[in-house]
Short mmCIF file of C-alpha atoms in Angstrom, two decimals:
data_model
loop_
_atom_site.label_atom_id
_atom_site.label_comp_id
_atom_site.label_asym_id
_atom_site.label_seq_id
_atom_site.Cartn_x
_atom_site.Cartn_y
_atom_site.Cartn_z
CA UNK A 24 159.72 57.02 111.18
CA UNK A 25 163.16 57.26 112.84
CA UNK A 26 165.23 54.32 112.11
CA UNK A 27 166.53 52.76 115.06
CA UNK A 28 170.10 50.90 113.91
CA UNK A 29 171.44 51.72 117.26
CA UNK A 30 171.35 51.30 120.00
CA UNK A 31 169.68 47.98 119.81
CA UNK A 32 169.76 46.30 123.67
CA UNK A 33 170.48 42.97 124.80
CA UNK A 34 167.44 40.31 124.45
CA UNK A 35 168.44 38.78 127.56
CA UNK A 36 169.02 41.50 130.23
CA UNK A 37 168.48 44.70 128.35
CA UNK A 38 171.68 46.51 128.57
CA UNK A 39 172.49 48.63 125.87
CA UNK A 40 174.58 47.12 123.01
CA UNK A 41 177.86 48.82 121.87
CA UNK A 42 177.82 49.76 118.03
CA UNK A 43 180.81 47.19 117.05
CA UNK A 44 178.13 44.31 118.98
CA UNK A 45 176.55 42.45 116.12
CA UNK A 46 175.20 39.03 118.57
CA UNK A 47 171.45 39.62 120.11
CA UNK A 48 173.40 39.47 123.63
CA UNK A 49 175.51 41.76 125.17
CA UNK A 50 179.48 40.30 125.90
CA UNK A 51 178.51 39.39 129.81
CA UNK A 52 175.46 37.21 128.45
CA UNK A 53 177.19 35.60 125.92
CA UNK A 54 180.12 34.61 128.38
CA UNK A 55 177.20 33.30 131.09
CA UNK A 56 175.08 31.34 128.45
CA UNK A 57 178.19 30.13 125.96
CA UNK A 58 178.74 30.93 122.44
CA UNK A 59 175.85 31.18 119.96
CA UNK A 60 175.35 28.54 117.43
CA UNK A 61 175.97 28.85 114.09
CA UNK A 62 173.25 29.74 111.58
CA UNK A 63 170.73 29.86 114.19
CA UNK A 64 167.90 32.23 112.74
CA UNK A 65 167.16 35.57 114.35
CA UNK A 66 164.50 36.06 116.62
CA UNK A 67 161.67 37.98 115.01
CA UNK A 68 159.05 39.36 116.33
CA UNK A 69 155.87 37.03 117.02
CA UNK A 70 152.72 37.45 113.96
CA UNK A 71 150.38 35.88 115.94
CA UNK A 72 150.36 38.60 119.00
CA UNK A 73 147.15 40.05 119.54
CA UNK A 74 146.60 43.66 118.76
CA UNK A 75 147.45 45.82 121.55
CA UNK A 76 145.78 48.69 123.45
CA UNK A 77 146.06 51.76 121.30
CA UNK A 78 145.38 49.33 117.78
CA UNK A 79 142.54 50.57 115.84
CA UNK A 80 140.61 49.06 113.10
CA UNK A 81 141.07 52.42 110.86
CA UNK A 82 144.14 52.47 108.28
CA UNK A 83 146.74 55.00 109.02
CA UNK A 84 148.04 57.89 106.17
CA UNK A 85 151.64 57.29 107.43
CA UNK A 86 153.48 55.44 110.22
CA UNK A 87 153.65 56.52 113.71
CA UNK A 88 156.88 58.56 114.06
CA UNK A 89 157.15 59.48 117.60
CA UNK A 90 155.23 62.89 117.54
CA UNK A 91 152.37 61.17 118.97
CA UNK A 92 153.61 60.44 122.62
CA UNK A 93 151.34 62.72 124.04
CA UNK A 94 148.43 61.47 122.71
CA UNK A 95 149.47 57.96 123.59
CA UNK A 96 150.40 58.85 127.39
CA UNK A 97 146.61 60.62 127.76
CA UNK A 98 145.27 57.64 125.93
CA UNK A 99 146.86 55.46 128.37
CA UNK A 100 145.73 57.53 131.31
CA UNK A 101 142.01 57.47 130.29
CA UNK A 102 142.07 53.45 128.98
CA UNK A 103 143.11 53.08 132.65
CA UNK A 104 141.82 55.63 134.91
CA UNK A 105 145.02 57.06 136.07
CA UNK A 106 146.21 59.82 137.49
CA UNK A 107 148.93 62.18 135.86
CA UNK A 108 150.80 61.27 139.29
CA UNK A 109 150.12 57.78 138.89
CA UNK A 110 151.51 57.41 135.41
CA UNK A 111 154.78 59.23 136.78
CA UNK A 112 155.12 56.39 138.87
CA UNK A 113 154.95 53.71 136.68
CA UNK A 114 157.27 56.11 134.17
CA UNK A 115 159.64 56.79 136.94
CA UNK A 116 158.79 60.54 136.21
CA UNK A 117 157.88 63.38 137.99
CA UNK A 118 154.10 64.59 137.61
CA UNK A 119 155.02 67.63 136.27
CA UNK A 120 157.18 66.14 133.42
CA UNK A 121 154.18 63.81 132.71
CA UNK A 122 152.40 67.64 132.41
CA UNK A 123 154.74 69.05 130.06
CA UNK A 124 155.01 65.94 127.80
CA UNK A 125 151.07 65.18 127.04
CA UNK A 126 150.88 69.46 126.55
CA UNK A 127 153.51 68.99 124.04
CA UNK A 128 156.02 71.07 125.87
CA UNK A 129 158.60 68.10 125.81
CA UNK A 130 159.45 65.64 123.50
CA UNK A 131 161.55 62.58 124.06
CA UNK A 132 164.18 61.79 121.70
CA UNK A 133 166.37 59.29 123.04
CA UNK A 134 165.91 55.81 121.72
CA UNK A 135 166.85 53.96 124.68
CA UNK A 136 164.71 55.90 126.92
CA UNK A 137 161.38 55.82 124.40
CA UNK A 138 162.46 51.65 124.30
CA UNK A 139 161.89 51.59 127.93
CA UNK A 140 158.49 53.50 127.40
CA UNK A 141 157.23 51.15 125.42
CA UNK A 142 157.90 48.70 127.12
CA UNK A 143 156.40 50.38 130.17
CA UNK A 144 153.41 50.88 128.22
CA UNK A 145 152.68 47.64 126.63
CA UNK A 146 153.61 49.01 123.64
CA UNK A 147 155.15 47.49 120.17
CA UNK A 148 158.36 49.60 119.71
CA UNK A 149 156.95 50.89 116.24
CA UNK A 150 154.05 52.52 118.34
CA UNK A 151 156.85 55.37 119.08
CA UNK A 152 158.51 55.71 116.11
CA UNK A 153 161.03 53.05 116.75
CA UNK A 154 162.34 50.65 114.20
CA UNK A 155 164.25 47.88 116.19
CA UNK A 156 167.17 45.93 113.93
CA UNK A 157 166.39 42.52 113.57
CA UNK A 158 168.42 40.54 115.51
CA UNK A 159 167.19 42.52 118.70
CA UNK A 160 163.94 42.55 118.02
CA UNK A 161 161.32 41.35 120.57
CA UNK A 162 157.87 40.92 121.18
CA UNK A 163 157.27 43.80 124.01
CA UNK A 164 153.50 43.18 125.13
CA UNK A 165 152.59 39.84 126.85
CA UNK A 166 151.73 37.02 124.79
CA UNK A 167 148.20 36.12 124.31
CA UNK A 168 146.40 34.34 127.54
CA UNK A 169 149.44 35.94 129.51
CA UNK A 170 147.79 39.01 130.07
CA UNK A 171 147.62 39.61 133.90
CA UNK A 172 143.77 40.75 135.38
CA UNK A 173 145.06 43.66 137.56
CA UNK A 174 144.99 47.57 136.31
CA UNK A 175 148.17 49.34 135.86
CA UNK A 176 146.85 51.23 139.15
CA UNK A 177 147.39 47.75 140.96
CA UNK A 178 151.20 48.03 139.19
CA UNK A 179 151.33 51.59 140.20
CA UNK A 180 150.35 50.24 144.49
CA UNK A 181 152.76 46.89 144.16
CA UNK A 182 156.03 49.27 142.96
CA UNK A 183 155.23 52.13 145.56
CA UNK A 184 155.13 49.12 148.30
CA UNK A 185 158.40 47.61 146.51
CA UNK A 186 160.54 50.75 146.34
CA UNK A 187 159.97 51.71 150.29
CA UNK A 188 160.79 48.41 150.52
CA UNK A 189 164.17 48.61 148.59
CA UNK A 190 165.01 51.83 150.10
CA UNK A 191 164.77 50.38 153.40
CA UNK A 192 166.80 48.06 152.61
CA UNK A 193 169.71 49.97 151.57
CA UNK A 194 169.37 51.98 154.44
CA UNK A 195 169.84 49.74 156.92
CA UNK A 196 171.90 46.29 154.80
CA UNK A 197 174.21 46.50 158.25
CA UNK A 198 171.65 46.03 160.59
CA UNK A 199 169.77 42.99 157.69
CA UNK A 200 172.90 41.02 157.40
CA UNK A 201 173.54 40.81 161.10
CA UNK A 202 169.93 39.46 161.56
CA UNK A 203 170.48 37.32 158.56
CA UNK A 204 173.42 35.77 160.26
CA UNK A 205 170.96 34.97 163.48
CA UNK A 206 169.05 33.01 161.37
CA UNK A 207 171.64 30.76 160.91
CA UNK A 208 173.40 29.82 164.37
CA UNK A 209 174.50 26.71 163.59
CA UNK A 210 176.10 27.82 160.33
CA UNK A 211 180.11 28.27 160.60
CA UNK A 212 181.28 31.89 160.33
CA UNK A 213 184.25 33.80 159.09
CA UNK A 214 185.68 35.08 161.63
CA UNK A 215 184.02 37.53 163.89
CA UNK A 216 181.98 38.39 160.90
CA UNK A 217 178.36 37.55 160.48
CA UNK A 218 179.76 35.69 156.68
CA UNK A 219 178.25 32.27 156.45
CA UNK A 220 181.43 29.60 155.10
CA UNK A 221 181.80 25.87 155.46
CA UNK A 222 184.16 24.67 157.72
CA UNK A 223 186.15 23.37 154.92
CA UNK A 224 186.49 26.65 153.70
CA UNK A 225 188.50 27.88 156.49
CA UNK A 226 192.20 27.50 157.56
CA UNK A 227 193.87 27.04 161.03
CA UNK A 228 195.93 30.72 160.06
CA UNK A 229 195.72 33.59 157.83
CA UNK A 230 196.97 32.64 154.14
CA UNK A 231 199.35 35.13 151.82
CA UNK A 232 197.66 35.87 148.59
CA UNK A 233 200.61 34.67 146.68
CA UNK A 234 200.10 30.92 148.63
CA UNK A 235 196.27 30.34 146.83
CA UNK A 236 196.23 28.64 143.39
CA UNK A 237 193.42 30.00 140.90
CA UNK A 238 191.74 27.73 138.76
CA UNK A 239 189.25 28.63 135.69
CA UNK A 240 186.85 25.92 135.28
CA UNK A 241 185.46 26.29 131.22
CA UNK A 242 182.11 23.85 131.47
CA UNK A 243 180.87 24.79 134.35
CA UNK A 244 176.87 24.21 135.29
CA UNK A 245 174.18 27.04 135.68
CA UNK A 246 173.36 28.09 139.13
CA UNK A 247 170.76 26.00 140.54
CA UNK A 248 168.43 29.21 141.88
CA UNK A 249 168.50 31.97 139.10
CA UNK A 250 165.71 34.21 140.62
CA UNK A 251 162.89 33.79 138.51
CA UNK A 252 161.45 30.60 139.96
CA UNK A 253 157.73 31.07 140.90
CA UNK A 254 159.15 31.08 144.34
CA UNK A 255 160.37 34.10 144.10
CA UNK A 256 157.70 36.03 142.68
CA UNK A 257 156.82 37.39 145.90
CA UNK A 258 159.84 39.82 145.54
CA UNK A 259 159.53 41.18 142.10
CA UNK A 260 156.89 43.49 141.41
CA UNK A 261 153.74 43.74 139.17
CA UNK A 262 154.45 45.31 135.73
CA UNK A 263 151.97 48.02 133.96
CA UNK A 264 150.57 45.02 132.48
CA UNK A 265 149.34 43.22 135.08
CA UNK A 266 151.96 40.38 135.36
CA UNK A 267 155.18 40.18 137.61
CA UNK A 268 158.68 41.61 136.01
CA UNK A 269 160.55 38.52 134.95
CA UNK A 270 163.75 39.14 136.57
CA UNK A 271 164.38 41.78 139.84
CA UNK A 272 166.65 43.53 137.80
CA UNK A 273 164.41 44.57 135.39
CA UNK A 274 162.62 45.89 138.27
CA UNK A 275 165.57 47.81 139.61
CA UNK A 276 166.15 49.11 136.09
CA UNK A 277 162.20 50.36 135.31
CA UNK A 278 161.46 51.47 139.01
CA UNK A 279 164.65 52.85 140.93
CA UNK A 280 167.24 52.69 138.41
CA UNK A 281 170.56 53.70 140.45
CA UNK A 282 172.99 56.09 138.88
CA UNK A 283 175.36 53.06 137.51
CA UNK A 284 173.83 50.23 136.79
CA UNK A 285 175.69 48.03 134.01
CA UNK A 286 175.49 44.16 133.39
CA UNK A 287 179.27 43.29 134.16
CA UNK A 288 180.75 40.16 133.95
CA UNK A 289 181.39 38.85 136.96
CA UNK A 290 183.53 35.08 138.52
CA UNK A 291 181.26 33.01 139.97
CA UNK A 292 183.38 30.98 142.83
CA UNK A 293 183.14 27.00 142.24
CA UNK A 294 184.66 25.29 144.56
CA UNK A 295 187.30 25.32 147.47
CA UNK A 296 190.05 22.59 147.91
CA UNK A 297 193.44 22.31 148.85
CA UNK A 298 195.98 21.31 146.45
CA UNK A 299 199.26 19.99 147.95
CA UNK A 300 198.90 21.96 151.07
CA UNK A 301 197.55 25.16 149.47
CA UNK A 302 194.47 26.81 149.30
CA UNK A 303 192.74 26.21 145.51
CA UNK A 304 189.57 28.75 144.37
CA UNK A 305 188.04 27.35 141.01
CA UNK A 306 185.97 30.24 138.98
CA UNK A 307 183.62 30.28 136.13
CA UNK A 308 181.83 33.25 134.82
CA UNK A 309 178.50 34.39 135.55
CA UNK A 310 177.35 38.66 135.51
CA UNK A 311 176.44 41.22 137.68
CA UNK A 312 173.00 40.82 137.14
CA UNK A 313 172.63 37.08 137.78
CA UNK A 314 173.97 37.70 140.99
CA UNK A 315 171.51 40.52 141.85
CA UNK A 316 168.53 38.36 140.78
CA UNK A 317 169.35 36.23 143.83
CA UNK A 318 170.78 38.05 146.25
CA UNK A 319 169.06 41.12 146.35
CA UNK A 320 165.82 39.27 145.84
CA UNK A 321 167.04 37.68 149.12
CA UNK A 322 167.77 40.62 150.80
CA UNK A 323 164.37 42.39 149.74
CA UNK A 324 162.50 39.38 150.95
CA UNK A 325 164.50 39.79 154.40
CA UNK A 326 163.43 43.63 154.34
CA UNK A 327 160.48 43.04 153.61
CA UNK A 328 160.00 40.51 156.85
CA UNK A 329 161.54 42.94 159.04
CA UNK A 330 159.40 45.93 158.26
CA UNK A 331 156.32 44.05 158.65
CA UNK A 332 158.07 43.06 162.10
CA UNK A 333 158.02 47.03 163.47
CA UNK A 334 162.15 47.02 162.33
CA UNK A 335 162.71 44.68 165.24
CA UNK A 336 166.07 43.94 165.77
CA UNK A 337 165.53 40.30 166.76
CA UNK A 338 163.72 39.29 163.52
CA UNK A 339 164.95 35.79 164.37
CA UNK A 340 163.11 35.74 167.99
#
């Protein structure tokens, strides 16, 4: 069995953790959700899940050490009725690296990436070989009576639907914000631009950077919309296990991961005021991804209206 001491990933977003990182969050989590208290007990890994998928009643010679993936992804194909192309979709994979990995003709390695299988899959980390350190280690399958009804084929439909979606939407975010902005006529603008502000926001004249007084607020409240209402489920797609991905970043990350994508910390503006005649910005922290989980789940939602529209240019008519 390989022992996995690193890299162990952060329990809140999933980013990887660097090797100096001892906390069960990476740095941008624990700046968003404060500082961890002391002597709080790690988070192990729930006893009473029930057995998953590939479980068997028969006792095994040895532990599983990762040599096995092939077996497991044809397993998973037949338990399901998939196709090799189907389960390249839900991997992110092409079909004929799906080929080449249940003939035995690839093996993967990489922790992170057999992590993300697993996960993928349904699959208790120790399925593939993978030891996870304690303080990072989670339950991967869905708790008991969480279990969604739908097939991983209905997972396989939902992300093929939510990726054209996405894709649309980067293509044409120009075209999306200016409708966005008709949506909203009697909402003050900055500018020519189609940026919504508050009136308050705005002065009579252009201000010089050096004029605006930065302030860093230290308790600050959590956004009231995070993302993951049941609101919003309509924008974040099934999972291989038949329930919707928590957060749309997870999606982003297990269906069309971009090049760079890395949880930064990120200021989160408070409030605007003027202070003695000048311009006053208060910050607090938040990251990258707690920004994404609202505003791109906005913007897919818009996409997804306007598609369904023909791409008509006056959505808001």
């Amino acid at each position: 069995m390989t022992v996995a001491t690193t890299p162990s990933l952060c329990t809140r977003c999933g980013t990887k953790l660097s090797r100096s990182n001892t906390d069960a969050v990476c740095s941008s989590c624990r700046r968003t959700v404060g500082p961890a208290a002391l002597g709080s007990p790690l988070r192990a890994v729930s006893t009473d899940a029930e057995p998953h998928w590939l479980a068997g009643n028969t006792e095994r010679s040895a532990p599983p050490d990762g040599s096995n993936l092939a077996e497991v992804l044809k397993a998973y194909r037949a338990l399901h009725k998939l196709k090799q192309q189907d389960l390249a979709d839900l991997l992110g994979y092409d079909q004929s690296y799906v080929s080449l990995l249940e003939r035995g003709k690839r093996n993967i390695r990489d922790m992170v990436e057999l992590r993300r299988l697993a996960h993928a899959l349904a699959l208790p980390e120790d399925e593939l070989g993978l030891l996870p350190p304690a303080e990072a280690a989670v339950t991967v399958g869905v708790p008991a009576g969480a279990a969604g009804e739908q097939s991983p084929l209905a997972a396989v439909d939902d992300q093929r639907r939510w990726r054209m979606t996405r894709r649309e939407l980067n293509r044409h975010r120009a075209d999306l914000t200016k409708a966005a902005a008709r949506l909203y006529p009697d909402v003050s603008r900055a500018g020519n631009s189609p940026v919504l502000t508050h009136e308050s926001w705005m002065w009579p004249e252009p201000v010089d950077f050096a004029d605006i007084e930065l302030a860093w607020l230290t308790q600050t409240s959590p956004p009231e919309v995070s993302g993951r209402e049941k609101q919003a489920e309509g924008v974040r797609p099934l999972a291989p296990h038949g329930v919707k991905f928590d957060r749309y970043t997870q999606a982003i990350r297990m269906i069309d991961r971009p090049s760079l994508f890395v949880n930064r910390p990120s200021f989160r503006l408070l409030d605007v005021a003027q202070a003695e005649g000048r311009p006053k910005l208060s910050f607090g922290y938040t990251t990258y991804f707690d920004m994404a989980d609202v505003c791109e789940g906005v913007a897919h939602e818009l996409a997804s209206a306007w598609l369904k529209t023909g791409s008509d240019p006056g959505l808001d008519r």
